[in-house]
């Protein structure tokens, strides 16, 4: 009986996965969610380097559209949203160096970015399965958290506030995707992308212990994103 049940499940799964004709549907519109992994100087680093971003692993969300123009060549577009927390410990070390006599407490947010990208991809489709390799270009808008530090030293209150203006910049994306077709209308999608851009922020720092600055700040942002989700197929 167990053997018969397993056989039935296998047959049903095989019919779902392999009986459709995926080439009939040229387009997919999907939503996926997953992780954003900072890399390079943007990542949190044990050995401090100039312009380190203090960024930790965060979340990534994506809306994706792709459409076949021929058997293996298509267009693709995405809207992505990344949210990465900041390493408070390393940031505290930097602020502490400005006034080591104070005992600091921090109120800080998260790095956020949105990207709008379009490009081309090369696709391969087999029964029940598809993949694509893509190159996209576009714009990214990024913002750093407002960081407020409050402390006391020798019973004297101290504060330091860093504010940044959001910044847009040219962005590029290189990615790989897999699609698993569930019937003629639905696909399970998963993507891995390497996203890069370099925003320039306006940075304002104020304090009550003599440290003031107005400057611009450029930072390379590099993220490896992995997402999984569901897509709707259409003609």
mmCIF file of C-alpha atoms in Angstrom:
data_model
loop_
_atom_site.group_PDB
_atom_site.id
_atom_site.type_symbol
_atom_site.label_atom_id
_atom_site.label_comp_id
_atom_site.label_asym_id
_atom_site.label_seq_id
_atom_site.Cartn_x
_atom_site.Cartn_y
_atom_site.Cartn_z
ATOM 1 C CA UNK A 1 0.000 0.000 0.000
ATOM 2 C CA UNK A 2 2.832 2.383 0.863
ATOM 3 C CA UNK A 3 4.499 1.616 -2.495
ATOM 4 C CA UNK A 4 1.245 2.328 -4.356
ATOM 5 C CA UNK A 5 0.759 5.647 -2.517
ATOM 6 C CA UNK A 6 4.301 6.776 -3.289
ATOM 7 C CA UNK A 7 3.815 5.813 -6.932
ATOM 8 C CA UNK A 8 0.623 7.877 -7.157
ATOM 9 C CA UNK A 9 2.331 10.915 -5.598
ATOM 10 C CA UNK A 10 5.253 10.552 -8.008
ATOM 11 C CA UNK A 11 2.951 10.330 -11.029
ATOM 12 C CA UNK A 12 0.936 13.387 -9.957
ATOM 13 C CA UNK A 13 4.092 15.409 -9.317
ATOM 14 C CA UNK A 14 5.529 14.359 -12.668
ATOM 15 C CA UNK A 15 2.373 15.459 -14.458
ATOM 16 C CA UNK A 16 2.459 18.855 -12.784
ATOM 17 C CA UNK A 17 6.131 19.384 -13.450
ATOM 18 C CA UNK A 18 6.561 17.957 -16.941
ATOM 19 C CA UNK A 19 3.263 17.888 -18.805
ATOM 20 C CA UNK A 20 2.963 21.600 -19.559
ATOM 21 C CA UNK A 21 4.306 23.392 -22.620
ATOM 22 C CA UNK A 22 6.233 26.323 -21.182
ATOM 23 C CA UNK A 23 7.168 27.739 -24.574
ATOM 24 C CA UNK A 24 3.561 28.882 -25.052
ATOM 25 C CA UNK A 25 3.992 31.514 -22.328
ATOM 26 C CA UNK A 26 6.607 34.120 -23.182
ATOM 27 C CA UNK A 27 6.418 36.338 -20.119
ATOM 28 C CA UNK A 28 6.573 36.159 -16.337
ATOM 29 C CA UNK A 29 5.670 38.757 -13.714
ATOM 30 C CA UNK A 30 6.732 37.782 -10.228
ATOM 31 C CA UNK A 31 7.409 38.780 -6.645
ATOM 32 C CA UNK A 32 10.222 37.378 -4.540
ATOM 33 C CA UNK A 33 11.843 37.984 -1.169
ATOM 34 C CA UNK A 34 15.100 36.952 0.424
ATOM 35 C CA UNK A 35 18.441 38.206 1.661
ATOM 36 C CA UNK A 36 20.893 41.008 0.836
ATOM 37 C CA UNK A 37 24.541 40.240 1.586
ATOM 38 C CA UNK A 38 26.829 43.313 1.652
ATOM 39 C CA UNK A 39 30.278 42.826 0.107
ATOM 40 C CA UNK A 40 33.477 44.834 -0.253
ATOM 41 C CA UNK A 41 33.919 48.084 1.671
ATOM 42 C CA UNK A 42 30.175 48.368 2.143
ATOM 43 C CA UNK A 43 30.206 45.279 4.347
ATOM 44 C CA UNK A 44 30.977 45.220 8.015
ATOM 45 C CA UNK A 45 34.695 44.483 8.351
ATOM 46 C CA UNK A 46 36.769 43.307 11.290
ATOM 47 C CA UNK A 47 39.793 45.218 10.006
ATOM 48 C CA UNK A 48 38.620 48.791 9.499
ATOM 49 C CA UNK A 49 39.232 50.427 6.142
ATOM 50 C CA UNK A 50 38.361 53.881 4.833
ATOM 51 C CA UNK A 51 34.679 54.358 3.993
ATOM 52 C CA UNK A 52 33.584 51.070 5.482
ATOM 53 C CA UNK A 53 29.806 50.876 5.374
ATOM 54 C CA UNK A 54 29.280 48.928 8.639
ATOM 55 C CA UNK A 55 26.491 47.056 6.804
ATOM 56 C CA UNK A 56 25.215 43.665 7.950
ATOM 57 C CA UNK A 57 23.158 41.038 6.133
ATOM 58 C CA UNK A 58 19.653 42.334 5.502
ATOM 59 C CA UNK A 59 16.484 41.799 3.500
ATOM 60 C CA UNK A 60 15.767 42.152 -0.203
ATOM 61 C CA UNK A 61 12.438 42.285 -2.051
ATOM 62 C CA UNK A 62 11.953 42.303 -5.802
ATOM 63 C CA UNK A 63 9.280 42.695 -8.460
ATOM 64 C CA UNK A 64 10.463 41.152 -11.716
ATOM 65 C CA UNK A 65 9.211 41.205 -15.286
ATOM 66 C CA UNK A 66 10.741 39.289 -18.168
ATOM 67 C CA UNK A 67 9.548 38.570 -21.674
ATOM 68 C CA UNK A 68 10.967 36.431 -24.464
ATOM 69 C CA UNK A 69 11.568 38.210 -27.771
ATOM 70 C CA UNK A 70 12.843 35.063 -29.479
ATOM 71 C CA UNK A 71 13.527 31.475 -28.514
ATOM 72 C CA UNK A 72 16.372 32.370 -26.148
ATOM 73 C CA UNK A 73 16.617 36.171 -25.978
ATOM 74 C CA UNK A 74 14.431 38.472 -23.919
ATOM 75 C CA UNK A 75 14.018 41.713 -22.005
ATOM 76 C CA UNK A 76 13.909 41.962 -18.235
ATOM 77 C CA UNK A 77 13.120 44.624 -15.667
ATOM 78 C CA UNK A 78 13.139 44.718 -11.867
ATOM 79 C CA UNK A 79 12.277 46.929 -8.947
ATOM 80 C CA UNK A 80 14.303 45.976 -5.876
ATOM 81 C CA UNK A 81 14.242 47.105 -2.272
ATOM 82 C CA UNK A 82 17.105 46.383 0.151
ATOM 83 C CA UNK A 83 17.194 46.993 3.909
ATOM 84 C CA UNK A 84 20.435 46.365 5.811
ATOM 85 C CA UNK A 85 21.112 47.001 9.510
ATOM 86 C CA UNK A 86 24.258 48.793 10.637
ATOM 87 C CA UNK A 87 26.868 47.230 12.924
ATOM 88 C CA UNK A 88 26.404 49.297 16.058
ATOM 89 C CA UNK A 89 29.482 47.908 17.824
ATOM 90 C CA UNK A 90 31.943 49.022 15.139
ATOM 91 C CA UNK A 91 30.175 52.352 14.775
ATOM 92 C CA UNK A 92 30.446 52.943 18.517
ATOM 93 C CA UNK A 93 34.198 52.359 18.264
ATOM 94 C CA UNK A 94 34.459 55.134 15.670
ATOM 95 C CA UNK A 95 32.375 57.603 17.696
ATOM 96 C CA UNK A 96 34.141 56.726 20.938
ATOM 97 C CA UNK A 97 37.437 57.798 19.364
ATOM 98 C CA UNK A 98 36.039 61.333 18.938
ATOM 99 C CA UNK A 99 35.415 61.691 22.663
ATOM 100 C CA UNK A 100 36.725 58.741 24.703
ATOM 101 C CA UNK A 101 35.728 60.368 27.999
ATOM 102 C CA UNK A 102 32.026 59.898 27.286
ATOM 103 C CA UNK A 103 29.915 56.792 27.779
ATOM 104 C CA UNK A 104 27.848 56.547 24.597
ATOM 105 C CA UNK A 105 24.384 55.236 23.766
ATOM 106 C CA UNK A 106 23.166 55.088 20.180
ATOM 107 C CA UNK A 107 19.931 55.591 18.311
ATOM 108 C CA UNK A 108 20.435 54.548 14.695
ATOM 109 C CA UNK A 109 18.410 53.120 11.821
ATOM 110 C CA UNK A 110 19.055 51.034 8.737
ATOM 111 C CA UNK A 111 20.559 51.469 5.309
ATOM 112 C CA UNK A 112 17.821 51.378 2.654
ATOM 113 C CA UNK A 113 17.927 51.438 -1.123
ATOM 114 C CA UNK A 114 15.594 51.101 -4.080
ATOM 115 C CA UNK A 115 16.709 50.146 -7.583
ATOM 116 C CA UNK A 116 15.005 50.377 -10.967
ATOM 117 C CA UNK A 117 16.778 48.265 -13.598
ATOM 118 C CA UNK A 118 16.124 47.112 -17.164
ATOM 119 C CA UNK A 119 18.161 44.987 -19.525
ATOM 120 C CA UNK A 120 18.399 41.822 -21.552
ATOM 121 C CA UNK A 121 18.662 38.174 -20.709
ATOM 122 C CA UNK A 122 19.495 34.876 -22.350
ATOM 123 C CA UNK A 123 16.998 32.178 -21.468
ATOM 124 C CA UNK A 124 16.838 28.441 -21.711
ATOM 125 C CA UNK A 125 13.579 26.540 -21.374
ATOM 126 C CA UNK A 126 13.017 22.826 -20.990
ATOM 127 C CA UNK A 127 9.869 20.995 -20.010
ATOM 128 C CA UNK A 128 8.969 22.178 -16.541
ATOM 129 C CA UNK A 129 12.140 24.186 -16.063
ATOM 130 C CA UNK A 130 13.787 27.407 -17.220
ATOM 131 C CA UNK A 131 16.821 29.530 -16.467
ATOM 132 C CA UNK A 132 18.169 32.922 -17.482
ATOM 133 C CA UNK A 133 21.378 34.959 -17.345
ATOM 134 C CA UNK A 134 20.877 38.717 -17.376
ATOM 135 C CA UNK A 135 22.595 42.084 -17.440
ATOM 136 C CA UNK A 136 20.658 45.151 -16.313
ATOM 137 C CA UNK A 137 21.388 48.854 -15.956
ATOM 138 C CA UNK A 138 19.429 51.598 -14.257
ATOM 139 C CA UNK A 139 19.202 53.817 -11.187
ATOM 140 C CA UNK A 140 19.438 53.215 -7.465
ATOM 141 C CA UNK A 141 18.349 55.537 -4.673
ATOM 142 C CA UNK A 142 20.008 55.002 -1.304
ATOM 143 C CA UNK A 143 19.755 56.560 2.126
ATOM 144 C CA UNK A 144 21.842 56.138 5.259
ATOM 145 C CA UNK A 145 20.320 56.110 8.727
ATOM 146 C CA UNK A 146 20.264 59.185 10.906
ATOM 147 C CA UNK A 147 22.575 58.386 13.799
ATOM 148 C CA UNK A 148 22.260 60.069 17.179
ATOM 149 C CA UNK A 149 24.746 59.364 19.959
ATOM 150 C CA UNK A 150 24.238 60.582 23.505
ATOM 151 C CA UNK A 151 26.705 60.194 26.326
ATOM 152 C CA UNK A 152 28.070 61.590 29.542
ATOM 153 C CA UNK A 153 31.630 62.237 30.634
ATOM 154 C CA UNK A 154 32.557 63.759 33.972
ATOM 155 C CA UNK A 155 28.820 64.393 34.434
ATOM 156 C CA UNK A 156 28.771 66.572 31.309
ATOM 157 C CA UNK A 157 26.131 65.531 28.727
ATOM 158 C CA UNK A 158 27.455 65.004 25.221
ATOM 159 C CA UNK A 159 25.661 64.415 21.964
ATOM 160 C CA UNK A 160 26.561 63.831 18.337
ATOM 161 C CA UNK A 161 24.152 63.639 15.405
ATOM 162 C CA UNK A 162 24.933 62.562 11.857
ATOM 163 C CA UNK A 163 22.392 63.255 9.113
ATOM 164 C CA UNK A 164 22.632 62.372 5.438
ATOM 165 C CA UNK A 165 20.614 63.275 2.382
ATOM 166 C CA UNK A 166 19.481 60.454 0.102
ATOM 167 C CA UNK A 167 21.302 59.998 -3.173
ATOM 168 C CA UNK A 168 20.572 58.457 -6.569
ATOM 169 C CA UNK A 169 23.235 56.980 -8.829
ATOM 170 C CA UNK A 170 23.837 54.761 -11.835
ATOM 171 C CA UNK A 171 23.478 51.064 -11.005
ATOM 172 C CA UNK A 172 24.257 47.750 -12.662
ATOM 173 C CA UNK A 173 23.152 44.188 -12.009
ATOM 174 C CA UNK A 174 24.436 40.791 -13.148
ATOM 175 C CA UNK A 175 22.159 37.893 -12.309
ATOM 176 C CA UNK A 176 21.141 34.277 -12.698
ATOM 177 C CA UNK A 177 17.623 32.928 -12.338
ATOM 178 C CA UNK A 178 15.791 29.618 -12.212
ATOM 179 C CA UNK A 179 12.125 28.971 -12.916
ATOM 180 C CA UNK A 180 10.128 25.863 -12.061
ATOM 181 C CA UNK A 181 6.843 25.763 -13.962
ATOM 182 C CA UNK A 182 3.779 24.609 -12.037
ATOM 183 C CA UNK A 183 1.133 24.233 -14.723
ATOM 184 C CA UNK A 184 0.724 26.747 -17.530
ATOM 185 C CA UNK A 185 0.084 29.825 -15.373
ATOM 186 C CA UNK A 186 2.383 29.642 -12.347
ATOM 187 C CA UNK A 187 6.143 29.432 -11.842
ATOM 188 C CA UNK A 188 8.338 29.202 -8.777
ATOM 189 C CA UNK A 189 11.253 31.608 -9.275
ATOM 190 C CA UNK A 190 14.595 32.035 -7.550
ATOM 191 C CA UNK A 191 17.323 34.553 -8.395
ATOM 192 C CA UNK A 192 20.880 35.413 -7.405
ATOM 193 C CA UNK A 193 22.125 38.895 -8.353
ATOM 194 C CA UNK A 194 25.198 41.047 -7.906
ATOM 195 C CA UNK A 195 24.148 44.688 -7.594
ATOM 196 C CA UNK A 196 26.502 47.663 -7.557
ATOM 197 C CA UNK A 197 26.287 51.471 -7.443
ATOM 198 C CA UNK A 198 28.068 54.453 -5.859
ATOM 199 C CA UNK A 199 25.867 57.117 -4.253
ATOM 200 C CA UNK A 200 27.217 60.451 -3.017
ATOM 201 C CA UNK A 201 25.531 61.656 0.171
ATOM 202 C CA UNK A 202 25.423 65.053 1.771
ATOM 203 C CA UNK A 203 26.703 64.528 5.320
ATOM 204 C CA UNK A 204 26.089 66.865 8.254
ATOM 205 C CA UNK A 205 27.583 66.157 11.676
ATOM 206 C CA UNK A 206 26.913 68.249 14.789
ATOM 207 C CA UNK A 207 27.939 67.877 18.427
ATOM 208 C CA UNK A 208 28.254 69.862 21.646
ATOM 209 C CA UNK A 209 31.948 69.143 22.180
ATOM 210 C CA UNK A 210 33.429 71.038 19.257
ATOM 211 C CA UNK A 211 33.147 68.521 16.430
ATOM 212 C CA UNK A 212 31.173 69.938 13.473
ATOM 213 C CA UNK A 213 31.354 69.110 9.777
ATOM 214 C CA UNK A 214 29.554 69.568 6.469
ATOM 215 C CA UNK A 215 30.734 67.360 3.639
ATOM 216 C CA UNK A 216 29.840 64.967 0.869
ATOM 217 C CA UNK A 217 30.439 61.282 1.205
ATOM 218 C CA UNK A 218 30.726 58.748 -1.628
ATOM 219 C CA UNK A 219 30.351 55.070 -0.891
ATOM 220 C CA UNK A 220 30.534 51.992 -3.084
ATOM 221 C CA UNK A 221 27.538 49.786 -2.410
ATOM 222 C CA UNK A 222 27.836 46.158 -3.475
ATOM 223 C CA UNK A 223 25.200 43.587 -2.636
ATOM 224 C CA UNK A 224 24.719 39.929 -3.451
ATOM 225 C CA UNK A 225 21.000 39.221 -3.253
ATOM 226 C CA UNK A 226 19.218 35.890 -3.145
ATOM 227 C CA UNK A 227 15.438 35.731 -3.447
ATOM 228 C CA UNK A 228 12.713 33.171 -4.027
ATOM 229 C CA UNK A 229 9.068 33.685 -4.878
ATOM 230 C CA UNK A 230 6.224 33.080 -7.278
ATOM 231 C CA UNK A 231 5.504 34.320 -10.782
ATOM 232 C CA UNK A 232 2.483 34.508 -13.076
ATOM 233 C CA UNK A 233 3.052 33.480 -16.685
ATOM 234 C CA UNK A 234 1.412 35.254 -19.608
ATOM 235 C CA UNK A 235 1.493 35.402 -23.407
#
